mmCIF file with all atom_site columns, C-alpha atoms in Angstrom:
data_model
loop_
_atom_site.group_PDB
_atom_site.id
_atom_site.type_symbol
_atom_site.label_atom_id
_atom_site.label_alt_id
_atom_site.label_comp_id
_atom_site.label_asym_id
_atom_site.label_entity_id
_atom_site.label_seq_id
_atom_site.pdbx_PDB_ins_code
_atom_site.Cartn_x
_atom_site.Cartn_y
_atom_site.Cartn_z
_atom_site.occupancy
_atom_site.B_iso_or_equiv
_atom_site.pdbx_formal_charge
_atom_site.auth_seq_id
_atom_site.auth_comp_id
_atom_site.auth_asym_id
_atom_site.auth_atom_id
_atom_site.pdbx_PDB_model_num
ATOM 1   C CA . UNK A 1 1   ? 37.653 168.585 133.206 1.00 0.00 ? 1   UNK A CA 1
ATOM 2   C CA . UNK A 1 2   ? 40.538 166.692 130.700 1.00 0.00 ? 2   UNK A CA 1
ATOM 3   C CA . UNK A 1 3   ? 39.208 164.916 128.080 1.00 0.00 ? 3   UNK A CA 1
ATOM 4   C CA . UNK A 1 4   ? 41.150 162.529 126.243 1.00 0.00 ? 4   UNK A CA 1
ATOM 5   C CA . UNK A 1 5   ? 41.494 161.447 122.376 1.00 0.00 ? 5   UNK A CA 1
ATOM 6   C CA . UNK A 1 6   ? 43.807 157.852 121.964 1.00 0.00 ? 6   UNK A CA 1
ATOM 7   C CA . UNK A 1 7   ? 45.078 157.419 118.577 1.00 0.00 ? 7   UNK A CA 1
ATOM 8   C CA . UNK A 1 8   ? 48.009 155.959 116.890 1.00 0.00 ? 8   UNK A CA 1
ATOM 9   C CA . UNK A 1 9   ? 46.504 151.874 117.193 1.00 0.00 ? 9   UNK A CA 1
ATOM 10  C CA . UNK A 1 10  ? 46.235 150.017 113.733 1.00 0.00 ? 10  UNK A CA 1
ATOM 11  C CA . UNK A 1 11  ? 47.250 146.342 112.405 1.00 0.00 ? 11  UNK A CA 1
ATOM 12  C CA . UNK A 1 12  ? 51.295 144.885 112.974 1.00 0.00 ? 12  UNK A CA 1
ATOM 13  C CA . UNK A 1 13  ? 52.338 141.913 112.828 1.00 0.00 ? 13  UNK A CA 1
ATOM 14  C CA . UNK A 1 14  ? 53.906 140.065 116.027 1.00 0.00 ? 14  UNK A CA 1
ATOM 15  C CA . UNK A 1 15  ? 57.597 141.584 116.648 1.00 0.00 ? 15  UNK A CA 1
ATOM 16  C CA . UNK A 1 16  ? 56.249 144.963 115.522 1.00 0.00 ? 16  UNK A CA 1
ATOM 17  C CA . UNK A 1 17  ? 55.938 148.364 117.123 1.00 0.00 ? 17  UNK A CA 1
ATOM 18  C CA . UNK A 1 18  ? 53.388 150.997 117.761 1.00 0.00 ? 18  UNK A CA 1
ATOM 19  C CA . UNK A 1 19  ? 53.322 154.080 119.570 1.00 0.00 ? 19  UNK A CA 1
ATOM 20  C CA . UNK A 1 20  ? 49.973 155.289 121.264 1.00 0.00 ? 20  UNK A CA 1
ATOM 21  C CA . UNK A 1 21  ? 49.598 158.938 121.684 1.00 0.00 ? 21  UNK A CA 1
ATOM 22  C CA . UNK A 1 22  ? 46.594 160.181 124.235 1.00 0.00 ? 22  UNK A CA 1
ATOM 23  C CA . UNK A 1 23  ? 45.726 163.739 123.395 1.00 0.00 ? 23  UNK A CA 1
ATOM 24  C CA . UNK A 1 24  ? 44.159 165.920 126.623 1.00 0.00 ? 24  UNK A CA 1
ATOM 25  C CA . UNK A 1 25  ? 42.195 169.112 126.416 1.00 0.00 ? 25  UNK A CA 1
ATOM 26  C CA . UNK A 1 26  ? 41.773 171.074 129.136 1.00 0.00 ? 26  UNK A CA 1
ATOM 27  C CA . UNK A 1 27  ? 44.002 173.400 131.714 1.00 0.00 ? 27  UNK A CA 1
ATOM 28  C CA . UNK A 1 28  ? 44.753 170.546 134.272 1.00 0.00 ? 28  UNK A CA 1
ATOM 29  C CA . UNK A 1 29  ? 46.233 168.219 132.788 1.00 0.00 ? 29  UNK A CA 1
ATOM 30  C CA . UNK A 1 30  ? 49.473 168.237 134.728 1.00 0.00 ? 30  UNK A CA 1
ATOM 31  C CA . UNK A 1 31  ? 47.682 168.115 138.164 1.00 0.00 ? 31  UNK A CA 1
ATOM 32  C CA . UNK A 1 32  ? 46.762 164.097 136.887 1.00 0.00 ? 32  UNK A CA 1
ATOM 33  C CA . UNK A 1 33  ? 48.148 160.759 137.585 1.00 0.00 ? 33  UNK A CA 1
ATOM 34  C CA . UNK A 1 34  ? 47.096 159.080 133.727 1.00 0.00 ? 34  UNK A CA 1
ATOM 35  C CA . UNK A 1 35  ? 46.725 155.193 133.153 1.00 0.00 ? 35  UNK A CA 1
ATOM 36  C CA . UNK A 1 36  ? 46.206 153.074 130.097 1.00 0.00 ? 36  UNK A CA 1
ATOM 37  C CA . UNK A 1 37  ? 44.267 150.025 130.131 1.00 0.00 ? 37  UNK A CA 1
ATOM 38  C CA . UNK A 1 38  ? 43.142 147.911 127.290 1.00 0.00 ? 38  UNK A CA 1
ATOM 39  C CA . UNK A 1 39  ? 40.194 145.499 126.575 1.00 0.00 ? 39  UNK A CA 1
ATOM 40  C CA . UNK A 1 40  ? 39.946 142.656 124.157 1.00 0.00 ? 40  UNK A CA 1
ATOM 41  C CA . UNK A 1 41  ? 36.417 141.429 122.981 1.00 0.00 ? 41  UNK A CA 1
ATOM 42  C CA . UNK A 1 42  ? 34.374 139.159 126.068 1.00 0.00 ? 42  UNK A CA 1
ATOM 43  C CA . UNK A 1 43  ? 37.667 140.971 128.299 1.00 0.00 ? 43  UNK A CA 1
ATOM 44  C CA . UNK A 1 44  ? 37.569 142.734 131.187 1.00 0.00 ? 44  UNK A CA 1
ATOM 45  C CA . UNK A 1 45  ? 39.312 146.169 130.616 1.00 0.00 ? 45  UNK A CA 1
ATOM 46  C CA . UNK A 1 46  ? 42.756 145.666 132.345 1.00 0.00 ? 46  UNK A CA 1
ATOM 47  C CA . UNK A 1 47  ? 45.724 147.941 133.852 1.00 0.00 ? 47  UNK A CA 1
ATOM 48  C CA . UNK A 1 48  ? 48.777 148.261 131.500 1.00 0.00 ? 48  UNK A CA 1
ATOM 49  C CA . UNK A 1 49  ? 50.657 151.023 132.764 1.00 0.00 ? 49  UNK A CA 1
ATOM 50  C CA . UNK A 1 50  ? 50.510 154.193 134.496 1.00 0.00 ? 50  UNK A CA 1
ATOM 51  C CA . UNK A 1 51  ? 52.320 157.000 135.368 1.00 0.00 ? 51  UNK A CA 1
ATOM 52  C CA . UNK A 1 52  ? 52.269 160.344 137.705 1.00 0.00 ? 52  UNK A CA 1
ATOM 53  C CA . UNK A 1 53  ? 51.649 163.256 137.552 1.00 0.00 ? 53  UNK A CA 1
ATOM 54  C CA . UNK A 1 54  ? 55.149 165.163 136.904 1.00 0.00 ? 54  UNK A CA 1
ATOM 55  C CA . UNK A 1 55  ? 56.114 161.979 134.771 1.00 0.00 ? 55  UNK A CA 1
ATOM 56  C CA . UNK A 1 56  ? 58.998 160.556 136.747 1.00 0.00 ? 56  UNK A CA 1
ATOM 57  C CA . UNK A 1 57  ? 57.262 157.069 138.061 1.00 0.00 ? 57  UNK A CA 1
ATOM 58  C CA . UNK A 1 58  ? 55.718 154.560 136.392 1.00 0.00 ? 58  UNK A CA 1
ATOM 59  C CA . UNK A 1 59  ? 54.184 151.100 136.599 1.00 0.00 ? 59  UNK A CA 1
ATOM 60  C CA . UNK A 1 60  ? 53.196 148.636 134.536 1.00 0.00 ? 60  UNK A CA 1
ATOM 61  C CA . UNK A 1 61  ? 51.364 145.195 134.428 1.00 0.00 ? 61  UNK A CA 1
ATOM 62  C CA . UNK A 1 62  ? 53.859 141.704 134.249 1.00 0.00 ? 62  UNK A CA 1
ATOM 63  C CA . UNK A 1 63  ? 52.438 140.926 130.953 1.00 0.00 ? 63  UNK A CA 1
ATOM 64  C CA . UNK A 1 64  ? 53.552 144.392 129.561 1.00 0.00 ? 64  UNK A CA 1
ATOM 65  C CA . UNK A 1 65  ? 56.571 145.293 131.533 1.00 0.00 ? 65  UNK A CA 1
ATOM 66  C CA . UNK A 1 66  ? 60.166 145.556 129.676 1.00 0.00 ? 66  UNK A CA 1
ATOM 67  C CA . UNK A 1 67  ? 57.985 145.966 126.334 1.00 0.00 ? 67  UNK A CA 1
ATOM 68  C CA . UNK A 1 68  ? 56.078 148.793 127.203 1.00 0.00 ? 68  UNK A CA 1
ATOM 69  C CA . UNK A 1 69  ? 57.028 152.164 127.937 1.00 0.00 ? 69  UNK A CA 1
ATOM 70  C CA . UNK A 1 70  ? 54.823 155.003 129.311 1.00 0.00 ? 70  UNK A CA 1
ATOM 71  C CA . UNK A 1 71  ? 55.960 158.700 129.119 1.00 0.00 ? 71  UNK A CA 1
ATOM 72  C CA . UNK A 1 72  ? 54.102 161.908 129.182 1.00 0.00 ? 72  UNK A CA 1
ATOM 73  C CA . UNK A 1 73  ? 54.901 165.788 127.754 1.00 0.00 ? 73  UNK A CA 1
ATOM 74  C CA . UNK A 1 74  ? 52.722 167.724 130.224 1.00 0.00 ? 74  UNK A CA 1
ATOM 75  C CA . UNK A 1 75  ? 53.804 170.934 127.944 1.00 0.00 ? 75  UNK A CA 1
ATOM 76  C CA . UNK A 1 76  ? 51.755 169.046 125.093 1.00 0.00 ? 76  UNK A CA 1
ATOM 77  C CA . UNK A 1 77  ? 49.141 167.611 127.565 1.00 0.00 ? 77  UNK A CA 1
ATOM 78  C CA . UNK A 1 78  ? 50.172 164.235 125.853 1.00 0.00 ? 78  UNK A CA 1
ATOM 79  C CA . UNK A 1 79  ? 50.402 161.161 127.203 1.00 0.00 ? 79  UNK A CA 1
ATOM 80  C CA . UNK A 1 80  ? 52.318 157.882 124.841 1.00 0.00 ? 80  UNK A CA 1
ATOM 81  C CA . UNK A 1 81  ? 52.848 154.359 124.909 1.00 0.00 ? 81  UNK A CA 1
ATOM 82  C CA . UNK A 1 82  ? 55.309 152.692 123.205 1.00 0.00 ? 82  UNK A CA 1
ATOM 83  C CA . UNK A 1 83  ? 54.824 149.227 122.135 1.00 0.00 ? 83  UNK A CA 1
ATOM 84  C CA . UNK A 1 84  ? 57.551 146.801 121.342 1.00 0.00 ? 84  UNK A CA 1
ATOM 85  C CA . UNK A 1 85  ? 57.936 142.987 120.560 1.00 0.00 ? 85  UNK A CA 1
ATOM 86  C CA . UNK A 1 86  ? 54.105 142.972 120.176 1.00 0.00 ? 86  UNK A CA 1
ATOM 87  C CA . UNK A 1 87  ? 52.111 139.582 120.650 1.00 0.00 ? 87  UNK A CA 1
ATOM 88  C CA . UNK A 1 88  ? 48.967 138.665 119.670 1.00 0.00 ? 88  UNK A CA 1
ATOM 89  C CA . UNK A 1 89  ? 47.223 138.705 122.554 1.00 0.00 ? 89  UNK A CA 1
ATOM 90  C CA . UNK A 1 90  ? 48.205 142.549 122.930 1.00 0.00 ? 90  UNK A CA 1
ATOM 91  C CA . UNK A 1 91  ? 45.390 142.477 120.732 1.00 0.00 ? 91  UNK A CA 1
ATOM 92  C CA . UNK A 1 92  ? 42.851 144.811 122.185 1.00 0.00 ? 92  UNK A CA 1
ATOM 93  C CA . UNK A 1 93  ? 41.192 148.671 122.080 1.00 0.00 ? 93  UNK A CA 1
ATOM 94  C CA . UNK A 1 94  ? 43.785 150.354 124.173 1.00 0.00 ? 94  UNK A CA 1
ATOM 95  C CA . UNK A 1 95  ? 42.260 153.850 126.343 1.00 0.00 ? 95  UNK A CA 1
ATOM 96  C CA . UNK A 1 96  ? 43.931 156.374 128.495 1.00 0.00 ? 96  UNK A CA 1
ATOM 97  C CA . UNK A 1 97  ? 42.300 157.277 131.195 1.00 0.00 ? 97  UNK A CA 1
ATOM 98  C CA . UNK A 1 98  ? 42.947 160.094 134.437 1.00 0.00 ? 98  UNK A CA 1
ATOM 99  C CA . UNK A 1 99  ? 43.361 158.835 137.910 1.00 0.00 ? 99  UNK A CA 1
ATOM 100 C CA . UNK A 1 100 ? 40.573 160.287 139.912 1.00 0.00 ? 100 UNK A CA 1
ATOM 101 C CA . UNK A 1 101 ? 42.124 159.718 143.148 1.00 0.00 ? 101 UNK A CA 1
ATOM 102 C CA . UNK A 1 102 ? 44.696 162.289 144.752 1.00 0.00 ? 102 UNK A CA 1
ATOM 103 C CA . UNK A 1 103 ? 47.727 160.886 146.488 1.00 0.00 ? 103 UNK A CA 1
ATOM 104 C CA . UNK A 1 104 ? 50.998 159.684 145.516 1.00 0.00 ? 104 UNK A CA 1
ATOM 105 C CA . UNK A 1 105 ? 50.647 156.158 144.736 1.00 0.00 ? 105 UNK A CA 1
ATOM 106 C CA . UNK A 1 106 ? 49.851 154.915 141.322 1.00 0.00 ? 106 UNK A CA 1
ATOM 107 C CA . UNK A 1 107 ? 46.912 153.129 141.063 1.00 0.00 ? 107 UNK A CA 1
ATOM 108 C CA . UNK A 1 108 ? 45.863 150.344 138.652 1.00 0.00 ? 108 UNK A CA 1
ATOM 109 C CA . UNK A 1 109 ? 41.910 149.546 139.104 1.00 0.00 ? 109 UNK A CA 1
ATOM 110 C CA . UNK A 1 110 ? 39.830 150.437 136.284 1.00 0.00 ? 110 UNK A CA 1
ATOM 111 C CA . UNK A 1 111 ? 37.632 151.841 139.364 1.00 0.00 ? 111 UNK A CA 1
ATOM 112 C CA . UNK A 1 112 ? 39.936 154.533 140.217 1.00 0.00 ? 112 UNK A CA 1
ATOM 113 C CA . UNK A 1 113 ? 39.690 156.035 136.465 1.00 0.00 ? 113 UNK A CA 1
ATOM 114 C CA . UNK A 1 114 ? 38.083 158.606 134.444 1.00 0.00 ? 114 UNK A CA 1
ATOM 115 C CA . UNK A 1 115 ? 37.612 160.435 131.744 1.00 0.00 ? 115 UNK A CA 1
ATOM 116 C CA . UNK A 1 116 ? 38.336 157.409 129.649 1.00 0.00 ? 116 UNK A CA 1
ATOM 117 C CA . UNK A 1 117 ? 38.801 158.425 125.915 1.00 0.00 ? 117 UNK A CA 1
ATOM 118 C CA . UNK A 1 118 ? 37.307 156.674 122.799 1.00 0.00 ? 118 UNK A CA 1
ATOM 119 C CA . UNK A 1 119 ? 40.287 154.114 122.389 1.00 0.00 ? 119 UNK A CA 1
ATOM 120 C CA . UNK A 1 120 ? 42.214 152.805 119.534 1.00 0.00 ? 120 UNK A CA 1
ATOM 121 C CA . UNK A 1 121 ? 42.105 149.644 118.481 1.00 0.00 ? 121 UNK A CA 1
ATOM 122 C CA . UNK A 1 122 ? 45.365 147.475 118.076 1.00 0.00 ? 122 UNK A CA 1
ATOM 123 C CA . UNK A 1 123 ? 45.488 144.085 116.507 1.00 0.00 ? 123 UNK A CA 1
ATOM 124 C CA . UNK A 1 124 ? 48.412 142.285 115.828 1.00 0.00 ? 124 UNK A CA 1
ATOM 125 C CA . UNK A 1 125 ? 48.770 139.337 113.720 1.00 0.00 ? 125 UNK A CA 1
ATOM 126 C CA . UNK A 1 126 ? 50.707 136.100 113.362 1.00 0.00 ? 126 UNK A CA 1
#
């Protein structure tokens, strides 16, 4: 099965950037839908983007969309998020994950994800 590796988080301050990179192992990792989600201490993990398999549709959450971009490089089993005009309450650990479900749509419940990686934290100050 993929396994996943997130790295790429660390400490900006609000306005900055960051670019997430989700590494996969494994000899399927073009057959996957991928998501990332995020979770802030006491949080619920939530949906922030996701995008298909072949990388040409994507969705993201309100509080995320037209800042964040998802994009994948299925010939380096990667999977990024770029992060622009970051907030504070981006603050969170921020995990890719594979959609476990087969079908076209793009799904955004934790519930339909797996293989979640380790996560990387991001924090972003005032």
């Amino acid at each position: 099965q993929v396994q996943l590796v997130e790295s790429g988080g660390g400490l900006v301050q609000a306005g900055g950037s960051l670019r997430l990179s989700c590494a996969a192992s494994g000899r399927t990792f073009s057959s996957y839908a991928m998501g990332w989600f995020r979770q802030a201490p006491g949080k619920e993990r939530d949906f922030v983007a996701a995008i298909n398999w072949s990388g040409d549709s994507a969705y993201y959450s309100e509080s995320v969309k037209g800042r964040f971009t998802i994009s994948r490089d299925n010939t380096k089993n990667k999977v990024y998020l770029e992060m622009n005009s970051l907030k504070p309450e981006d603050t969170a650990v921020y995990y890719c994950a594979v959609d476990l479900f087969p079908g076209d749509g793009l799904r955004i419940a934790a519930q339909s994800y797996g293989n979640w990686g380790q996560g990387t934290q991001v924090s972003v100050s005032l």
